[in-house]
Amino acid sequence: MLLLLLCSIGLADVPTSKPVAEFTDTAAAKKWISLNDNVMGGVSDGGFRINDEKNLEFTGTISLERQGGFASIRTRPAELGLDGSDAIVVRVKGDGRTYYFDLRTSTTFPAASYRTPLKTQKNTWQEMRIPLKDFEFSAFGKRLANADRLSANDIQSVGFTLADKQAGPFRLEIAWIKAEKSGNADATPVATSPAVADGPKDIVETAAAAGQFKTLLAAAEAAGLVDALKGEGPLTVFAPNDEAFAKVPKGVIDELLKPENRETLRAVLSYHVVPGKILLGAQAPASLEGRSLAIKTAGTFEVNGAKVLASDIIATNGVIHVIDAVLIPPAKRLTPSEAARAVIELAIQRGVPLFNAGQHAACAAVYEVTIESLLKSHTESLADKDRSALQAALNNMRAEKDARQQAWILRGALDAAHESLAGN
C-alpha cells in the first residue's frame, strides 16, 4: 500500500539534498577564507573558526572608519557538482543582524556575487531554504540588472557577508549548508549561462559584466581604445563608475564623445590606464597618456585624490580598481612656440567651418583677430620674417574688398607662421 501511495504522488516529488559545507572535521576550515574592508582601506575585522560544537563561527567587529563597513567569509573556488539543484538550505544562529548569503560562479569576478539577505534572530537557530531564483546578482554592494540567471552547475563558492553599516561586534554560527533538488517538474528551471560567459574575462568583459561602467565603455569605444583594453597586457585600469561620470557636467561628456574630439577623449581615458599590473599598495608608473598618477596608500587608497571604491579586481589581462571620480590630465606646459601654434590651430579650427558655410567675412574676422593676438602677445615666439609677413597680410587684407579673398590672404600667412614655428 505504501508503495502504491509513493507511486501515486511520484517519487520525483521527494526532495534530495547534497552537502555543500559541513564542519565535523576541523580541516574543513582550510576551505574557507576571509575578506574584509581593509582591501579598500577600511579597518573592520572578521574571521572564522570551527568551534567545539562543530559549527563554523563567523565573528568580528564592523568599523565605519575610513569609508569601511563590511566583513565576509567564503569558500575557496571549487567544483561543487550542484547541477540540477534549485535551492540552497542553510542552518544558522545569528545575533539579530541581517547578513548576506553569497554564491559565486565560474563567471563572476571577485567583487561580484549572487546574494540574498538572511535576517537572523538573536541566539536562535534557523533553517532557511532559498530558491536559486531568489538570488540577485550584485557587485560592489549594488544590485545589477540584466545579469545572467544563476546556474546551479556554475556555483563554485558559498559565503557570508555583513555590510549593514552598523558598527560593532557580530557573530554568526553556521551548522551546515546543503543544496536541494526538489525533483518537481513544475519547479522554476535553472538557467544555464550562455557560452560567451564561460571562462575568464578580459578587462572589457569584466567591466561589462559589472554593469556599472556603461559610460566608460562607451567612451572607450568612441576613443578607439577597446582593442587596447582587450589586448595581452597586463594593464591596470583605474575605472570611474557611472556615478563618477555623472558628476562631470553632461555637456563636457557630450563634447568629448564627438568625433572631432576623439584624440582629447583618448588622452583622458589613457590617463586612467597604467602598463603592468598595479595591485593595492603599489606605486604606479607613468600612465599610457604619458604622465604619472599620484598614488596614496596611507589610510585610504586614492589616485589623484579619487577614492578607490574596490581594488584588485583581476581580469585575464590585468587588474581593475574602481574609482569615484574621473581623472583629468593636468594641462601640459607649452613652450612659447607651442602656445603660438596652438592659437593658430584653434583659429583655423573655428575659421574653416565658417568659410565652408559661405560666411567668408566671419572667417576673415577670426583670422584677423588671431594675427593681431600673435603680434601683440606672442611676438617673442615669432621670427622677424614671420612678424613682417603677418603684418603685411593684415595690411593686404584691409585693402581687399572681397571677403573671400580676405580670408585666403590671412589664412596663407597663418599657415606660413605655423610651419615656421614648428621648426623653433
JSON list of N, CA and C in Angstrom, two decimals, residues 51-76:
[
{"chain": "A", "resi": 51, "resn": "ASN", "atom": "N", "xyz": [34.11, 25.74, 16.01]},
{"chain": "A", "resi": 51, "resn": "ASN", "atom": "CA", "xyz": [34.05, 25.70, 17.46]},
{"chain": "A", "resi": 51, "resn": "ASN", "atom": "C", "xyz": [33.89, 24.26, 17.98]},
{"chain": "A", "resi": 52, "resn": "ASP", "atom": "N", "xyz": [33.77, 24.14, 19.28]},
{"chain": "A", "resi": 52, "resn": "ASP", "atom": "CA", "xyz": [33.69, 22.82, 19.91]},
{"chain": "A", "resi": 52, "resn": "ASP", "atom": "C", "xyz": [32.41, 22.07, 19.52]},
{"chain": "A", "resi": 53, "resn": "GLU", "atom": "N", "xyz": [31.37, 22.82, 19.11]},
{"chain": "A", "resi": 53, "resn": "GLU", "atom": "CA", "xyz": [30.11, 22.19, 18.70]},
{"chain": "A", "resi": 53, "resn": "GLU", "atom": "C", "xyz": [30.15, 21.78, 17.23]},
{"chain": "A", "resi": 54, "resn": "LYS", "atom": "N", "xyz": [31.30, 21.90, 16.61]},
{"chain": "A", "resi": 54, "resn": "LYS", "atom": "CA", "xyz": [31.48, 21.56, 15.19]},
{"chain": "A", "resi": 54, "resn": "LYS", "atom": "C", "xyz": [30.61, 22.43, 14.28]},
{"chain": "A", "resi": 55, "resn": "ASN", "atom": "N", "xyz": [30.54, 23.71, 14.62]},
{"chain": "A", "resi": 55, "resn": "ASN", "atom": "CA", "xyz": [29.89, 24.70, 13.78]},
{"chain": "A", "resi": 55, "resn": "ASN", "atom": "C", "xyz": [30.92, 25.74, 13.38]},
{"chain": "A", "resi": 56, "resn": "LEU", "atom": "N", "xyz": [30.68, 26.41, 12.25]},
{"chain": "A", "resi": 56, "resn": "LEU", "atom": "CA", "xyz": [31.57, 27.47, 11.81]},
{"chain": "A", "resi": 56, "resn": "LEU", "atom": "C", "xyz": [31.12, 28.79, 12.43]},
{"chain": "A", "resi": 57, "resn": "GLU", "atom": "N", "xyz": [32.02, 29.46, 13.12]},
{"chain": "A", "resi": 57, "resn": "GLU", "atom": "CA", "xyz": [31.72, 30.77, 13.70]},
{"chain": "A", "resi": 57, "resn": "GLU", "atom": "C", "xyz": [32.35, 31.87, 12.84]},
{"chain": "A", "resi": 58, "resn": "PHE", "atom": "N", "xyz": [31.51, 32.80, 12.40]},
{"chain": "A", "resi": 58, "resn": "PHE", "atom": "CA", "xyz": [31.94, 33.98, 11.66]},
{"chain": "A", "resi": 58, "resn": "PHE", "atom": "C", "xyz": [31.79, 35.17, 12.62]},
{"chain": "A", "resi": 59, "resn": "THR", "atom": "N", "xyz": [32.91, 35.71, 13.11]},
{"chain": "A", "resi": 59, "resn": "THR", "atom": "CA", "xyz": [32.86, 36.75, 14.13]},
{"chain": "A", "resi": 59, "resn": "THR", "atom": "C", "xyz": [33.81, 37.88, 13.79]},
{"chain": "A", "resi": 60, "resn": "GLY", "atom": "N", "xyz": [33.60, 39.01, 14.46]},
{"chain": "A", "resi": 60, "resn": "GLY", "atom": "CA", "xyz": [34.49, 40.15, 14.28]},
{"chain": "A", "resi": 60, "resn": "GLY", "atom": "C", "xyz": [33.83, 41.43, 14.71]},
{"chain": "A", "resi": 61, "resn": "THR", "atom": "N", "xyz": [34.35, 42.54, 14.23]},
{"chain": "A", "resi": 61, "resn": "THR", "atom": "CA", "xyz": [33.82, 43.87, 14.56]},
{"chain": "A", "resi": 61, "resn": "THR", "atom": "C", "xyz": [33.77, 44.72, 13.30]},
{"chain": "A", "resi": 62, "resn": "ILE", "atom": "N", "xyz": [32.62, 45.31, 13.04]},
{"chain": "A", "resi": 62, "resn": "ILE", "atom": "CA", "xyz": [32.46, 46.21, 11.90]},
{"chain": "A", "resi": 62, "resn": "ILE", "atom": "C", "xyz": [32.83, 47.62, 12.33]},
{"chain": "A", "resi": 63, "resn": "SER", "atom": "N", "xyz": [33.67, 48.28, 11.54]},
{"chain": "A", "resi": 63, "resn": "SER", "atom": "CA", "xyz": [34.03, 49.68, 11.75]},
{"chain": "A", "resi": 63, "resn": "SER", "atom": "C", "xyz": [33.64, 50.48, 10.51]},
{"chain": "A", "resi": 64, "resn": "LEU", "atom": "N", "xyz": [33.10, 51.66, 10.73]},
{"chain": "A", "resi": 64, "resn": "LEU", "atom": "CA", "xyz": [32.71, 52.54, 9.62]},
{"chain": "A", "resi": 64, "resn": "LEU", "atom": "C", "xyz": [33.79, 53.57, 9.31]},
{"chain": "A", "resi": 65, "resn": "GLU", "atom": "N", "xyz": [34.94, 53.46, 9.98]},
{"chain": "A", "resi": 65, "resn": "GLU", "atom": "CA", "xyz": [36.03, 54.40, 9.74]},
{"chain": "A", "resi": 65, "resn": "GLU", "atom": "C", "xyz": [36.65, 54.15, 8.36]},
{"chain": "A", "resi": 66, "resn": "ARG", "atom": "N", "xyz": [37.21, 55.21, 7.81]},
{"chain": "A", "resi": 66, "resn": "ARG", "atom": "CA", "xyz": [37.93, 55.15, 6.52]},
{"chain": "A", "resi": 66, "resn": "ARG", "atom": "C", "xyz": [37.06, 54.56, 5.42]},
{"chain": "A", "resi": 67, "resn": "GLN", "atom": "N", "xyz": [35.80, 54.92, 5.42]},
{"chain": "A", "resi": 67, "resn": "GLN", "atom": "CA", "xyz": [34.85, 54.51, 4.39]},
{"chain": "A", "resi": 67, "resn": "GLN", "atom": "C", "xyz": [34.64, 52.99, 4.37]},
{"chain": "A", "resi": 68, "resn": "GLY", "atom": "N", "xyz": [34.91, 52.33, 5.50]},
{"chain": "A", "resi": 68, "resn": "GLY", "atom": "CA", "xyz": [34.74, 50.88, 5.56]},
{"chain": "A", "resi": 68, "resn": "GLY", "atom": "C", "xyz": [33.33, 50.50, 5.96]},
{"chain": "A", "resi": 69, "resn": "GLY", "atom": "N", "xyz": [33.17, 49.20, 6.32]},
{"chain": "A", "resi": 69, "resn": "GLY", "atom": "CA", "xyz": [31.87, 48.77, 6.79]},
{"chain": "A", "resi": 69, "resn": "GLY", "atom": "C", "xyz": [31.46, 47.38, 6.38]},
{"chain": "A", "resi": 70, "resn": "PHE", "atom": "N", "xyz": [32.40, 46.49, 6.03]},
{"chain": "A", "resi": 70, "resn": "PHE", "atom": "CA", "xyz": [31.97, 45.14, 5.72]},
{"chain": "A", "resi": 70, "resn": "PHE", "atom": "C", "xyz": [33.03, 44.12, 6.12]},
{"chain": "A", "resi": 71, "resn": "ALA", "atom": "N", "xyz": [32.54, 42.90, 6.35]},
{"chain": "A", "resi": 71, "resn": "ALA", "atom": "CA", "xyz": [33.40, 41.74, 6.60]},
{"chain": "A", "resi": 71, "resn": "ALA", "atom": "C", "xyz": [32.75, 40.55, 5.91]},
{"chain": "A", "resi": 72, "resn": "SER", "atom": "N", "xyz": [33.56, 39.61, 5.45]},
{"chain": "A", "resi": 72, "resn": "SER", "atom": "CA", "xyz": [32.99, 38.48, 4.73]},
{"chain": "A", "resi": 72, "resn": "SER", "atom": "C", "xyz": [33.88, 37.26, 4.84]},
{"chain": "A", "resi": 73, "resn": "ILE", "atom": "N", "xyz": [33.25, 36.10, 4.64]},
{"chain": "A", "resi": 73, "resn": "ILE", "atom": "CA", "xyz": [33.98, 34.85, 4.51]},
{"chain": "A", "resi": 73, "resn": "ILE", "atom": "C", "xyz": [33.40, 34.10, 3.32]},
{"chain": "A", "resi": 74, "resn": "ARG", "atom": "N", "xyz": [34.19, 33.25, 2.72]},
{"chain": "A", "resi": 74, "resn": "ARG", "atom": "CA", "xyz": [33.72, 32.48, 1.58]},
{"chain": "A", "resi": 74, "resn": "ARG", "atom": "C", "xyz": [34.59, 31.24, 1.41]},
{"chain": "A", "resi": 75, "resn": "THR", "atom": "N", "xyz": [34.09, 30.25, 0.70]},
{"chain": "A", "resi": 75, "resn": "THR", "atom": "CA", "xyz": [34.89, 29.07, 0.41]},
{"chain": "A", "resi": 75, "resn": "THR", "atom": "C", "xyz": [35.78, 29.35, -0.80]},
{"chain": "A", "resi": 76, "resn": "ARG", "atom": "N", "xyz": [36.89, 28.68, -0.83]},
{"chain": "A", "resi": 76, "resn": "ARG", "atom": "CA", "xyz": [37.77, 28.79, -2.00]},
{"chain": "A", "resi": 76, "resn": "ARG", "atom": "C", "xyz": [37.06, 28.19, -3.21]}
]
